[in-house]
Amino acid sequence: MDLTLKVWRQPGPEAEGRFETYQAKGIDEHASFLEMLDLVNEQLTEEGIEPIAFDSDCREGICGTCGVMVDGEAHGPVENASVCQVHMFNYSDGDTITIEPWRAAGFPIQKDLIVDRTAFDEIIAAGGYITVPTGSAPEANLTPVDKPIADTAFEAAQCIGCGACVAACPNGAAQLFTAAKVSHLNLLPQGQPERYERVVNMVEVMEEYFGSCTNHGECQDACPKDISIDFIAWLNKDYRKASFKQMRAS
Amino acid sequence: MPVDQKLDLDAKIPDGSLEDKWDNHRFDMKLVNPNNKRKFDVIVVGTGLAGASAAASLGELGYNVRCFTYHDSPRRAHSIAAQGGINAAKNYQGDGDSIFRLFHDTIKGGDYRSREGNVYRLAQLSVNIIDQAVAQGVPFARDYGGLLDNRSFGGAQVSRTFYAQGQTGQQLLLGAYQALMRQVDRGSVTLHPRTEMLELVVVDGRAHGVVVRDLGTGEISSHSAHAVVLATGGYASAYFLSTMAKNSNATAAWRAHRKGAVYGNPCYTQIHPTCIPQSGDYQSKLTLMSEGLRNDGRIWVPKDPDETRPPEDIPESERDYYLERLYPAFGNLAPRDISSRAAKRMVDAGHGVGPQKNGVYLDFAGAIERMGVDGVEAKYDNLFQMYEKITNENPYRVPMRIYPAPHYAMGGLWVDYNLQTSIPGLFALGESNFSDHGANRLGASALMQGLADGYFVIPYTIGNYLAPMLGESPPPTSHEAFAEAEAEVRDKVFGLLSVNGTRSVDSFHKELGRILWDYCGMSRTAEGLEKARSEIRTLRDEFHKDVRVLGENETINQSLEKAGRVQDFFELAELMTVDAHHREESCGGHFREEHQTEEGEALRDDENYAYVARWRFRGLGEDPELIPEPLEFETVTPSTRSYK
């Protein structure tokens, strides 16, 4: 199939960006969306135009490296998929597709379709872990975890940190990401000792970089791993409890 | 050019019985006092399971750690894509597992081309890994009593694989990444994301630093330390089409090899049996379907090569469940090399299925009948969804199609028992080293080795190396060895940018991959390997004359990044063919057509090839030097592998 692409080009973080129009010709319907971009990049290279910079790595929907807005939707038209899992059989010959980077204050653009998501790592560094020394953990089966709890923690833990939730949010908020990380650990018995400290510290860093959550729910729709906004309720509950505890302590 | 030096090639396997080697060695190793640890600088390159766990552990012990990754976040390392699980000899199922059995399965699975001492240690440590991961909050699958659940994997007759649905690699990596970020927050680890190591720096015969390029700004800088730890993964993407991530490469390990670190068993690459078959030339990578699926899926092809009916209309009597037929004891769970070759034989004989007749069926109809759709969903739904997204076929209704694809490198930098390479002060962990898996890796063992090396081996062995250096400062980055290494990096980077040829980097990489797959893939012949070596050399020359890398160094430049990597793949690919050519036997992932039984099984030659092939770089275009490390088997007796 033949397609027309409108792609955001921006040479560097400080440079001005704009849309350029390219033709993608002879695309196989079984090619993935990123393979289609590879092909366009081959054509551009041949023409002496610098290829479009975009992030991708595993191309199996798990590393969270890729992610672009496709026709205004984070990761494109397929539900519960990252853009590397979108295949061209979702499009028709002659379609025009607009591709741009995540747009959010917390994710500055680096080049073309690549953004900087280091803020997510800073949220994790603020408390998204369990303080267990390496090398001397207790026997694993000494701490049973109820299956429903383990399954719910797993659902939250599936977050791939791609940033689609932030990009889809009208406020550029990172509540779904933070909620998923907090809930995963706060649900498990292993996460209890630092439960309230964790949520406060992570929310603090989150607020430094990202906007506020006003319950639009767009994040949940955009999430390639179908992570539920119920976890945001969990986050808020633990955050409120933590605030009371802090008040009482002071 | 390699540094002319006397290499330390003693494997340093401790004396004593197999069970006591590691314990004795841990006692014998020198220690660094807790207050002195902060006086030592360690560089860790790579943040996958091995790198992140090593950096986190070393940071926690108190060393000053600088950790480099070319990803934008350490959480994106390719260990994250591992679906199946992690082995551990916990014997929670009471089905006869033990440390010795895991050791034995691994040695046998690797076709007796690995070290007893290393493999036994790996089996011992497997038990601690699960404890560590659970304590970190890794949400492994659990049964209704709240205890950990297990499943079975290829090459084993017990259920010892711990898993988190089809996302075990992701969950284990996030555990290690979180432990790493905790150390970053404490200030014991400094993280350098989007930074690629392009040269190793050796001073007075010891590894003392790295030269890196900032992938955002192009800045080339030097970093000095007391020791360097490489945990940079494997090189299966030399084949272009593989299950590896797009950015996986051989650069850091290869450039260390050029600096003198010897390479072990480069021809041992694993071809994994259960990938989605290739659908066209545009394809950028292959996707693995977890081997765990083989627990419940049955593999078959139509008996009639001219079969045209859809699978559901082909009666049982006209199907060939060839793994169950050929290997009744292990059936669909036969090890990866055996299963892969069996699939190739079926497809080569014309029994292939799918539009291009390049696959075999992995059928869940029986499992759905037995467990119900709900049962299958509970175990495998995310994998089924993934398959459907890629192929546009619903595997609950039609059988999946699978075919082997390059997946894991058993070869890598040669290391001794301490995980130290032939260059003192340079350590290699996880897939980037050659150790533990022999000629074939059993399923669910990659995650095990990565974490064992990072959490439980290097924290001890690096102390033994560093202790005598107390009071010594690492050389300053103004040292001439750093200047020389930086100059080499600049030459390479600006050399690639100035070729200004006509062909894209990818077009070269695809062509190289094709040569490797055709002649150094699932089966090899002397004639094919000679041809491959000469074609690789010709193509490499063309690459250096005609590659087109647009853009400049001072910004993100993905063509430039790829070009540097492909440059190294060309050199490594040649070594792979040399190694495959010299090994006149068939074993594990290395199948020489000249050496097979009447039934088409691999024919090993223990008399002449029971060794690790160690290769020393002698300059590009020169024949590398072979320095074999004989393998000694004191506990197990190498025997013909039978899975019947």
Short mmCIF file of C-alpha atoms in Angstrom, two decimals, chain B residues 56 62 76 81 96 131 141 158 265 301 327 370 401 421 437 497 505 517 585 637:
data_model
loop_
_atom_site.label_atom_id
_atom_site.label_comp_id
_atom_site.label_asym_id
_atom_site.label_seq_id
_atom_site.Cartn_x
_atom_site.Cartn_y
_atom_site.Cartn_z
CA ALA B 56 23.23 -2.51 42.63
CA GLY B 62 30.07 0.47 49.29
CA ARG B 76 14.88 -1.00 28.96
CA ALA B 81 11.88 -9.29 26.87
CA GLY B 96 12.87 -35.10 42.28
CA ASP B 131 14.76 -15.57 47.53
CA ALA B 141 3.06 -16.78 39.86
CA VAL B 158 10.98 -31.63 36.58
CA ASN B 265 33.30 -20.37 21.52
CA VAL B 301 3.29 -30.96 10.60
CA TYR B 327 11.92 -38.14 21.47
CA ARG B 370 -8.39 -30.57 28.47
CA ARG B 401 3.00 -21.27 13.44
CA THR B 421 38.59 -12.06 31.30
CA HIS B 437 25.85 -22.93 28.96
CA LEU B 497 30.69 9.89 8.83
CA VAL B 505 23.85 0.68 7.10
CA TRP B 517 22.20 -17.54 8.49
CA GLU B 585 32.26 -32.12 15.27
CA THR B 637 30.71 -38.78 32.24
#
